Amino acid sequence: MTRDFFARPVNEVAPELIGVTLLVDGVGGPIVEVEAYGGEDPASHAYNGPTPRNAAMFGPPGHAYVYRSYGIHWCLNFVCAAPGRAEAVLVRALRPEHGLGAMRVRRAVEPERALCSGPGKLCQALGISGAYDGAPLDAPPFELLPRSETPPIVTGPRIGITRAAELSRRYALAGSPFLSRPLRA
DNA sequence: ACCGCGATGCACT
DNA sequence: GTGCATCGCGGTG
């Protein structure tokens, strides 16, 4: 996965991330759910301009934007770049495939389907914290492995937002049991 | 199945 | 002081 991959409009990049394997220090699996943020999107952290928190979104594409959510969890984004805009893809869920043991140590939870079924859970399972904010995605500890086939994708409204809730910018692997929440076919 | 709520940090109205 | 790009638990149908 080259850095050029992310140097495109976020709504173009987001669906292409479904099926891409995300590893952090070798722990992770294929991404099954993402959401697109940015541009003239009032739900985006970048909507009101640059701040210390969202600085990474205004930086070069192909880097991580990690922020703290509700004071407790971390959330991981991949920074993209439409011309003149700050955009990012929120990584919401993946299918646990590599490093299941490490995930279970970090998250004391029995069902495998709940290890990475949400942005906060995923960061906990992969050991992602604010220390990764701004880090390049094409260098350790990150590793992104291209998908071999184009998977069936379903779209729908984003989760947990109030502004621009009508926009259909959630992309998920159709029928996956590892989603943060089901999505109508 | 759904609904409500507490935890806990910090950016912003 | 208010509101989150959340999660898990405990209550009620």
PDB file of C-alpha atoms (C1' of nucleotides) in Angstrom:
ATOM      1  CA  MET A   1       0.000   0.000   0.000  1.00  0.00           C
ATOM      2  CA  THR A   2       1.698   3.167  -1.180  1.00  0.00           C
ATOM      3  CA  ARG A   3       1.198   6.646   0.145  1.00  0.00           C
ATOM      4  CA  ASP A   4      -0.444   7.592  -3.177  1.00  0.00           C
ATOM      5  CA  PHE A   5      -3.365   5.375  -2.271  1.00  0.00           C
ATOM      6  CA  PHE A   6      -4.486   7.904   0.324  1.00  0.00           C
ATOM      7  CA  ALA A   7      -3.824  11.012  -1.789  1.00  0.00           C
ATOM      8  CA  ARG A   8      -7.353  10.927  -3.178  1.00  0.00           C
ATOM      9  CA  PRO A   9     -10.850  12.032  -2.111  1.00  0.00           C
ATOM     10  CA  VAL A  10     -11.944  10.280   1.070  1.00  0.00           C
ATOM     11  CA  ASN A  11     -15.156   8.899  -0.405  1.00  0.00           C
ATOM     12  CA  GLU A  12     -13.089   7.200  -3.070  1.00  0.00           C
ATOM     13  CA  VAL A  13     -10.557   5.749  -0.651  1.00  0.00           C
ATOM     14  CA  ALA A  14     -12.967   4.565   2.051  1.00  0.00           C
ATOM     15  CA  PRO A  15     -14.724   1.736   0.161  1.00  0.00           C
ATOM     16  CA  GLU A  16     -11.382   0.519  -1.178  1.00  0.00           C
ATOM     17  CA  LEU A  17     -10.172  -0.032   2.384  1.00  0.00           C
ATOM     18  CA  ILE A  18     -12.729  -2.769   3.012  1.00  0.00           C
ATOM     19  CA  GLY A  19     -10.767  -6.019   2.836  1.00  0.00           C
ATOM     20  CA  VAL A  20      -7.381  -4.363   3.309  1.00  0.00           C
ATOM     21  CA  THR A  21      -5.477  -5.996   6.163  1.00  0.00           C
ATOM     22  CA  LEU A  22      -4.376  -3.650   8.932  1.00  0.00           C
ATOM     23  CA  LEU A  23      -1.588  -4.805  11.223  1.00  0.00           C
ATOM     24  CA  VAL A  24      -0.008  -2.991  14.165  1.00  0.00           C
ATOM     25  CA  ASP A  25       3.083  -4.810  15.338  1.00  0.00           C
ATOM     26  CA  GLY A  26       1.697  -7.835  13.535  1.00  0.00           C
ATOM     27  CA  VAL A  27      -1.688  -7.730  15.272  1.00  0.00           C
ATOM     28  CA  GLY A  28      -4.852  -7.125  13.263  1.00  0.00           C
ATOM     29  CA  GLY A  29      -6.798  -8.394  10.258  1.00  0.00           C
ATOM     30  CA  PRO A  30      -8.878  -7.348   7.259  1.00  0.00           C
ATOM     31  CA  ILE A  31     -10.872  -4.145   7.717  1.00  0.00           C
ATOM     32  CA  VAL A  32     -14.643  -4.703   7.546  1.00  0.00           C
ATOM     33  CA  GLU A  33     -16.063  -1.260   8.410  1.00  0.00           C
ATOM     34  CA  VAL A  34     -15.010   2.369   7.898  1.00  0.00           C
ATOM     35  CA  GLU A  35     -16.536   5.849   7.782  1.00  0.00           C
ATOM     36  CA  ALA A  36     -15.546   8.870   5.682  1.00  0.00           C
ATOM     37  CA  TYR A  37     -15.128  12.333   7.191  1.00  0.00           C
ATOM     38  CA  GLY A  38     -13.972  15.647   5.781  1.00  0.00           C
ATOM     39  CA  GLY A  39     -14.596  18.425   3.330  1.00  0.00           C
ATOM     40  CA  GLU A  40     -17.734  20.472   3.915  1.00  0.00           C
ATOM     41  CA  ASP A  41     -18.877  17.874   6.425  1.00  0.00           C
ATOM     42  CA  PRO A  42     -20.144  19.369   9.713  1.00  0.00           C
ATOM     43  CA  ALA A  43     -19.605  16.024  11.464  1.00  0.00           C
ATOM     44  CA  SER A  44     -15.878  16.112  10.669  1.00  0.00           C
ATOM     45  CA  HIS A  45     -13.344  17.152  13.297  1.00  0.00           C
ATOM     46  CA  ALA A  46     -11.725  19.288  10.611  1.00  0.00           C
ATOM     47  CA  TYR A  47     -14.906  21.251   9.888  1.00  0.00           C
ATOM     48  CA  ASN A  48     -13.960  24.262  11.998  1.00  0.00           C
ATOM     49  CA  GLY A  49     -10.337  24.458  10.898  1.00  0.00           C
ATOM     50  CA  PRO A  50      -7.053  23.219  12.331  1.00  0.00           C
ATOM     51  CA  THR A  51      -6.558  22.769  16.079  1.00  0.00           C
ATOM     52  CA  PRO A  52      -3.914  20.921  18.083  1.00  0.00           C
ATOM     53  CA  ARG A  53      -6.140  17.842  18.223  1.00  0.00           C
ATOM     54  CA  ASN A  54      -6.948  17.538  14.518  1.00  0.00           C
ATOM     55  CA  ALA A  55      -3.551  18.693  13.208  1.00  0.00           C
ATOM     56  CA  ALA A  56      -2.836  15.326  11.614  1.00  0.00           C
ATOM     57  CA  MET A  57      -5.932  15.669   9.427  1.00  0.00           C
ATOM     58  CA  PHE A  58      -4.366  18.767   7.879  1.00  0.00           C
ATOM     59  CA  GLY A  59      -1.058  16.996   7.371  1.00  0.00           C
ATOM     60  CA  PRO A  60       0.056  14.733   4.525  1.00  0.00           C
ATOM     61  CA  PRO A  61      -2.100  11.756   3.498  1.00  0.00           C
ATOM     62  CA  GLY A  62      -1.124   8.227   4.397  1.00  0.00           C
ATOM     63  CA  HIS A  63      -0.661   9.068   8.054  1.00  0.00           C
ATOM     64  CA  ALA A  64      -2.661   8.211  11.171  1.00  0.00           C
ATOM     65  CA  TYR A  65      -5.005  10.589  12.942  1.00  0.00           C
ATOM     66  CA  VAL A  66      -5.667   9.263  16.448  1.00  0.00           C
ATOM     67  CA  TYR A  67      -7.928  11.067  18.893  1.00  0.00           C
ATOM     68  CA  ARG A  68      -9.441  10.360  22.285  1.00  0.00           C
ATOM     69  CA  SER A  69     -13.161   9.660  22.294  1.00  0.00           C
ATOM     70  CA  TYR A  70     -15.460  10.259  25.259  1.00  0.00           C
ATOM     71  CA  GLY A  71     -12.437  10.612  27.493  1.00  0.00           C
ATOM     72  CA  ILE A  72     -11.818   6.893  27.487  1.00  0.00           C
ATOM     73  CA  HIS A  73     -11.247   5.360  24.085  1.00  0.00           C
ATOM     74  CA  TRP A  74      -8.920   5.982  21.191  1.00  0.00           C
ATOM     75  CA  CYS A  75     -10.069   6.114  17.569  1.00  0.00           C
ATOM     76  CA  LEU A  76      -7.880   5.531  14.502  1.00  0.00           C
ATOM     77  CA  ASN A  77      -8.215   7.374  11.195  1.00  0.00           C
ATOM     78  CA  PHE A  78      -6.291   7.198   7.942  1.00  0.00           C
ATOM     79  CA  VAL A  79      -5.628  10.707   6.600  1.00  0.00           C
ATOM     80  CA  CYS A  80      -6.673  11.226   2.975  1.00  0.00           C
ATOM     81  CA  ALA A  81      -6.457  14.262   0.746  1.00  0.00           C
ATOM     82  CA  ALA A  82      -8.834  15.785  -1.707  1.00  0.00           C
ATOM     83  CA  PRO A  83      -7.240  18.989  -3.045  1.00  0.00           C
ATOM     84  CA  GLY A  84      -7.312  21.680  -0.357  1.00  0.00           C
ATOM     85  CA  ARG A  85      -9.324  19.626   2.090  1.00  0.00           C
ATOM     86  CA  ALA A  86      -8.687  17.839   5.352  1.00  0.00           C
ATOM     87  CA  GLU A  87     -10.170  14.369   5.178  1.00  0.00           C
ATOM     88  CA  ALA A  88      -9.812  11.059   6.981  1.00  0.00           C
ATOM     89  CA  VAL A  89     -11.279   7.573   7.120  1.00  0.00           C
ATOM     90  CA  LEU A  90     -12.331   6.317  10.555  1.00  0.00           C
ATOM     91  CA  VAL A  91     -11.441   2.633  10.940  1.00  0.00           C
ATOM     92  CA  ARG A  92     -14.408   1.176  12.828  1.00  0.00           C
ATOM     93  CA  ALA A  93     -14.026  -2.607  12.723  1.00  0.00           C
ATOM     94  CA  LEU A  94     -11.908  -5.471  11.435  1.00  0.00           C
ATOM     95  CA  ARG A  95     -11.970  -9.247  11.469  1.00  0.00           C
ATOM     96  CA  PRO A  96      -9.469 -10.493  14.077  1.00  0.00           C
ATOM     97  CA  GLU A  97      -7.020 -12.701  12.225  1.00  0.00           C
ATOM     98  CA  HIS A  98      -3.470 -12.116  13.486  1.00  0.00           C
ATOM     99  CA  GLY A  99      -2.369 -11.900  17.109  1.00  0.00           C
ATOM    100  CA  LEU A 100      -5.587 -13.126  18.678  1.00  0.00           C
ATOM    101  CA  GLY A 101      -3.718 -13.815  21.919  1.00  0.00           C
ATOM    102  CA  ALA A 102      -2.444 -10.254  22.192  1.00  0.00           C
ATOM    103  CA  MET A 103      -5.931  -8.931  21.490  1.00  0.00           C
ATOM    104  CA  ARG A 104      -7.471 -11.016  24.224  1.00  0.00           C
ATOM    105  CA  VAL A 105      -4.852  -9.902  26.728  1.00  0.00           C
ATOM    106  CA  ARG A 106      -5.601  -6.246  25.960  1.00  0.00           C
ATOM    107  CA  ARG A 107      -9.353  -6.804  25.881  1.00  0.00           C
ATOM    108  CA  ALA A 108     -10.676  -9.277  28.430  1.00  0.00           C
ATOM    109  CA  VAL A 109     -13.591 -10.373  26.288  1.00  0.00           C
ATOM    110  CA  GLU A 110     -14.588 -13.874  25.251  1.00  0.00           C
ATOM    111  CA  PRO A 111     -16.379 -13.614  21.893  1.00  0.00           C
ATOM    112  CA  GLU A 112     -13.943 -13.188  19.031  1.00  0.00           C
ATOM    113  CA  ARG A 113     -16.533 -11.203  17.135  1.00  0.00           C
ATOM    114  CA  ALA A 114     -16.371  -8.447  19.771  1.00  0.00           C
ATOM    115  CA  LEU A 115     -12.588  -8.000  19.852  1.00  0.00           C
ATOM    116  CA  CYS A 116     -12.479  -5.320  17.148  1.00  0.00           C
ATOM    117  CA  SER A 117     -16.165  -4.539  16.498  1.00  0.00           C
ATOM    118  CA  GLY A 118     -15.986  -0.784  17.061  1.00  0.00           C
ATOM    119  CA  PRO A 119     -13.418   2.024  16.767  1.00  0.00           C
ATOM    120  CA  GLY A 120     -12.588   2.076  20.485  1.00  0.00           C
ATOM    121  CA  LYS A 121     -12.413  -1.692  20.763  1.00  0.00           C
ATOM    122  CA  LEU A 122     -10.199  -1.938  17.692  1.00  0.00           C
ATOM    123  CA  CYS A 123      -7.668   0.530  19.093  1.00  0.00           C
ATOM    124  CA  GLN A 124      -7.609  -1.283  22.414  1.00  0.00           C
ATOM    125  CA  ALA A 125      -7.103  -4.663  20.744  1.00  0.00           C
ATOM    126  CA  LEU A 126      -4.310  -3.383  18.496  1.00  0.00           C
ATOM    127  CA  GLY A 127      -2.648  -1.304  21.206  1.00  0.00           C
ATOM    128  CA  ILE A 128      -3.211   2.023  19.476  1.00  0.00           C
ATOM    129  CA  SER A 129      -2.988   5.192  21.579  1.00  0.00           C
ATOM    130  CA  GLY A 130      -2.410   8.895  21.084  1.00  0.00           C
ATOM    131  CA  ALA A 131       1.284   8.149  20.672  1.00  0.00           C
ATOM    132  CA  TYR A 132       0.446   6.993  17.133  1.00  0.00           C
ATOM    133  CA  ASP A 133      -1.132  10.297  16.132  1.00  0.00           C
ATOM    134  CA  GLY A 134       0.584  11.552  12.967  1.00  0.00           C
ATOM    135  CA  ALA A 135       2.558   8.357  12.421  1.00  0.00           C
ATOM    136  CA  PRO A 136       3.103   7.210   8.800  1.00  0.00           C
ATOM    137  CA  LEU A 137       1.071   4.195   7.757  1.00  0.00           C
ATOM    138  CA  ASP A 138       3.777   2.759   5.491  1.00  0.00           C
ATOM    139  CA  ALA A 139       6.281   2.219   8.288  1.00  0.00           C
ATOM    140  CA  PRO A 140       6.398   0.090  11.446  1.00  0.00           C
ATOM    141  CA  PRO A 141       4.493  -0.555  13.606  1.00  0.00           C
ATOM    142  CA  PHE A 142       1.851  -0.112  10.899  1.00  0.00           C
ATOM    143  CA  GLU A 143       1.440  -2.481   7.983  1.00  0.00           C
ATOM    144  CA  LEU A 144      -1.272  -2.392   5.323  1.00  0.00           C
ATOM    145  CA  LEU A 145      -1.686  -5.388   3.034  1.00  0.00           C
ATOM    146  CA  PRO A 146      -3.666  -4.898  -0.192  1.00  0.00           C
ATOM    147  CA  ARG A 147      -6.781  -6.977  -0.740  1.00  0.00           C
ATOM    148  CA  SER A 148      -6.734  -9.566  -3.479  1.00  0.00           C
ATOM    149  CA  GLU A 149     -10.385  -9.336  -4.497  1.00  0.00           C
ATOM    150  CA  THR A 150     -13.042  -6.651  -4.471  1.00  0.00           C
ATOM    151  CA  PRO A 151     -15.481  -7.583  -1.687  1.00  0.00           C
ATOM    152  CA  PRO A 152     -19.242  -6.872  -1.651  1.00  0.00           C
ATOM    153  CA  ILE A 153     -19.776  -3.566   0.119  1.00  0.00           C
ATOM    154  CA  VAL A 154     -22.846  -2.018   1.715  1.00  0.00           C
ATOM    155  CA  THR A 155     -23.234   1.635   2.677  1.00  0.00           C
ATOM    156  CA  GLY A 156     -25.346   3.506   5.203  1.00  0.00           C
ATOM    157  CA  PRO A 157     -25.448   6.435   7.620  1.00  0.00           C
ATOM    158  CA  ARG A 158     -22.580   6.961  10.048  1.00  0.00           C
ATOM    159  CA  ILE A 159     -22.887   5.940  13.678  1.00  0.00           C
ATOM    160  CA  GLY A 160     -22.925   8.053  16.813  1.00  0.00           C
ATOM    161  CA  ILE A 161     -23.168  11.474  15.186  1.00  0.00           C
ATOM    162  CA  THR A 162     -25.890  14.099  15.254  1.00  0.00           C
ATOM    163  CA  ARG A 163     -24.752  16.506  12.532  1.00  0.00           C
ATOM    164  CA  ALA A 164     -25.045  15.428   8.892  1.00  0.00           C
ATOM    165  CA  ALA A 165     -26.546  12.152  10.105  1.00  0.00           C
ATOM    166  CA  GLU A 166     -28.377  11.711   6.822  1.00  0.00           C
ATOM    167  CA  LEU A 167     -25.201  11.297   4.769  1.00  0.00           C
ATOM    168  CA  SER A 168     -24.419   7.747   3.684  1.00  0.00           C
ATOM    169  CA  ARG A 169     -20.718   7.577   4.403  1.00  0.00           C
ATOM    170  CA  ARG A 170     -20.410   4.315   6.289  1.00  0.00           C
ATOM    171  CA  TYR A 171     -18.898   1.477   4.263  1.00  0.00           C
ATOM    172  CA  ALA A 172     -18.949  -2.143   5.414  1.00  0.00           C
ATOM    173  CA  LEU A 173     -18.295  -5.659   4.207  1.00  0.00           C
ATOM    174  CA  ALA A 174     -21.698  -7.110   3.332  1.00  0.00           C
ATOM    175  CA  GLY A 175     -22.916  -9.672   5.839  1.00  0.00           C
ATOM    176  CA  SER A 176     -19.840  -9.549   8.063  1.00  0.00           C
ATOM    177  CA  PRO A 177     -20.421 -10.686  11.665  1.00  0.00           C
ATOM    178  CA  PHE A 178     -17.562  -8.455  12.835  1.00  0.00           C
ATOM    179  CA  LEU A 179     -19.234  -5.067  12.310  1.00  0.00           C
ATOM    180  CA  SER A 180     -19.743  -2.592  15.158  1.00  0.00           C
ATOM    181  CA  ARG A 181     -23.424  -2.737  14.322  1.00  0.00           C
ATOM    182  CA  PRO A 182     -25.403  -4.516  11.612  1.00  0.00           C
ATOM    183  CA  LEU A 183     -26.272  -2.646   8.468  1.00  0.00           C
ATOM    184  CA  ARG A 184     -29.310  -3.286   6.349  1.00  0.00           C
ATOM    185  CA  ALA A 185     -28.506  -5.105   3.118  1.00  0.00           C
TER     186      ALA A 185
ATOM    187  C1'  DA B   1     -34.957  -7.334  21.869  1.00  0.00           C
ATOM    188  C1'  DC B   2     -34.518  -2.409  23.378  1.00  0.00           C
ATOM    189  C1'  DC B   3     -33.287   1.677  26.546  1.00  0.00           C
ATOM    190  C1'  DG B   4     -30.719   4.346  29.846  1.00  0.00           C
ATOM    191  C1'  DC B   5     -26.651   5.745  31.988  1.00  0.00           C
ATOM    192  C1'  DG B   6     -21.925   6.235  34.062  1.00  0.00           C
ATOM    193  C1'  DA B   7     -17.090   6.560  33.173  1.00  0.00           C
ATOM    194  C1'  DT B   8     -13.741  10.066  31.949  1.00  0.00           C
ATOM    195  C1'  DG B   9     -10.820  13.796  28.990  1.00  0.00           C
ATOM    196  C1'  DC B  10     -10.847  17.651  26.499  1.00  0.00           C
ATOM    197  C1'  DA B  11     -12.305  20.909  22.730  1.00  0.00           C
ATOM    198  C1'  DC B  12     -15.374  24.180  22.062  1.00  0.00           C
ATOM    199  C1'  DT B  13     -20.234  27.024  22.247  1.00  0.00           C
TER     200       DT B  13
ATOM    201  C1'  DG C   1     -20.811  24.395  31.212  1.00  0.00           C
ATOM    202  C1'  DT C   2     -21.979  21.345  27.111  1.00  0.00           C
ATOM    203  C1'  DG C   3     -21.268  17.863  23.923  1.00  0.00           C
ATOM    204  C1'  DC C   4     -19.171  14.368  21.983  1.00  0.00           C
ATOM    205  C1'  DA C   5     -16.862   9.987  15.271  1.00  0.00           C
ATOM    206  C1'  DT C   6     -17.742   5.052  22.617  1.00  0.00           C
ATOM    207  C1'  DC C   7     -18.352   1.042  25.451  1.00  0.00           C
ATOM    208  C1'  DG C   8     -20.269  -2.114  28.672  1.00  0.00           C
ATOM    209  C1'  DC C   9     -23.429  -2.995  32.154  1.00  0.00           C
ATOM    210  C1'  DG C  10     -27.862  -3.320  34.277  1.00  0.00           C
ATOM    211  C1'  DG C  11     -32.833  -2.686  33.719  1.00  0.00           C
ATOM    212  C1'  DT C  12     -37.177  -3.747  31.396  1.00  0.00           C
ATOM    213  C1'  DG C  13     -40.356  -6.324  27.403  1.00  0.00           C
TER     214       DG C  13
END
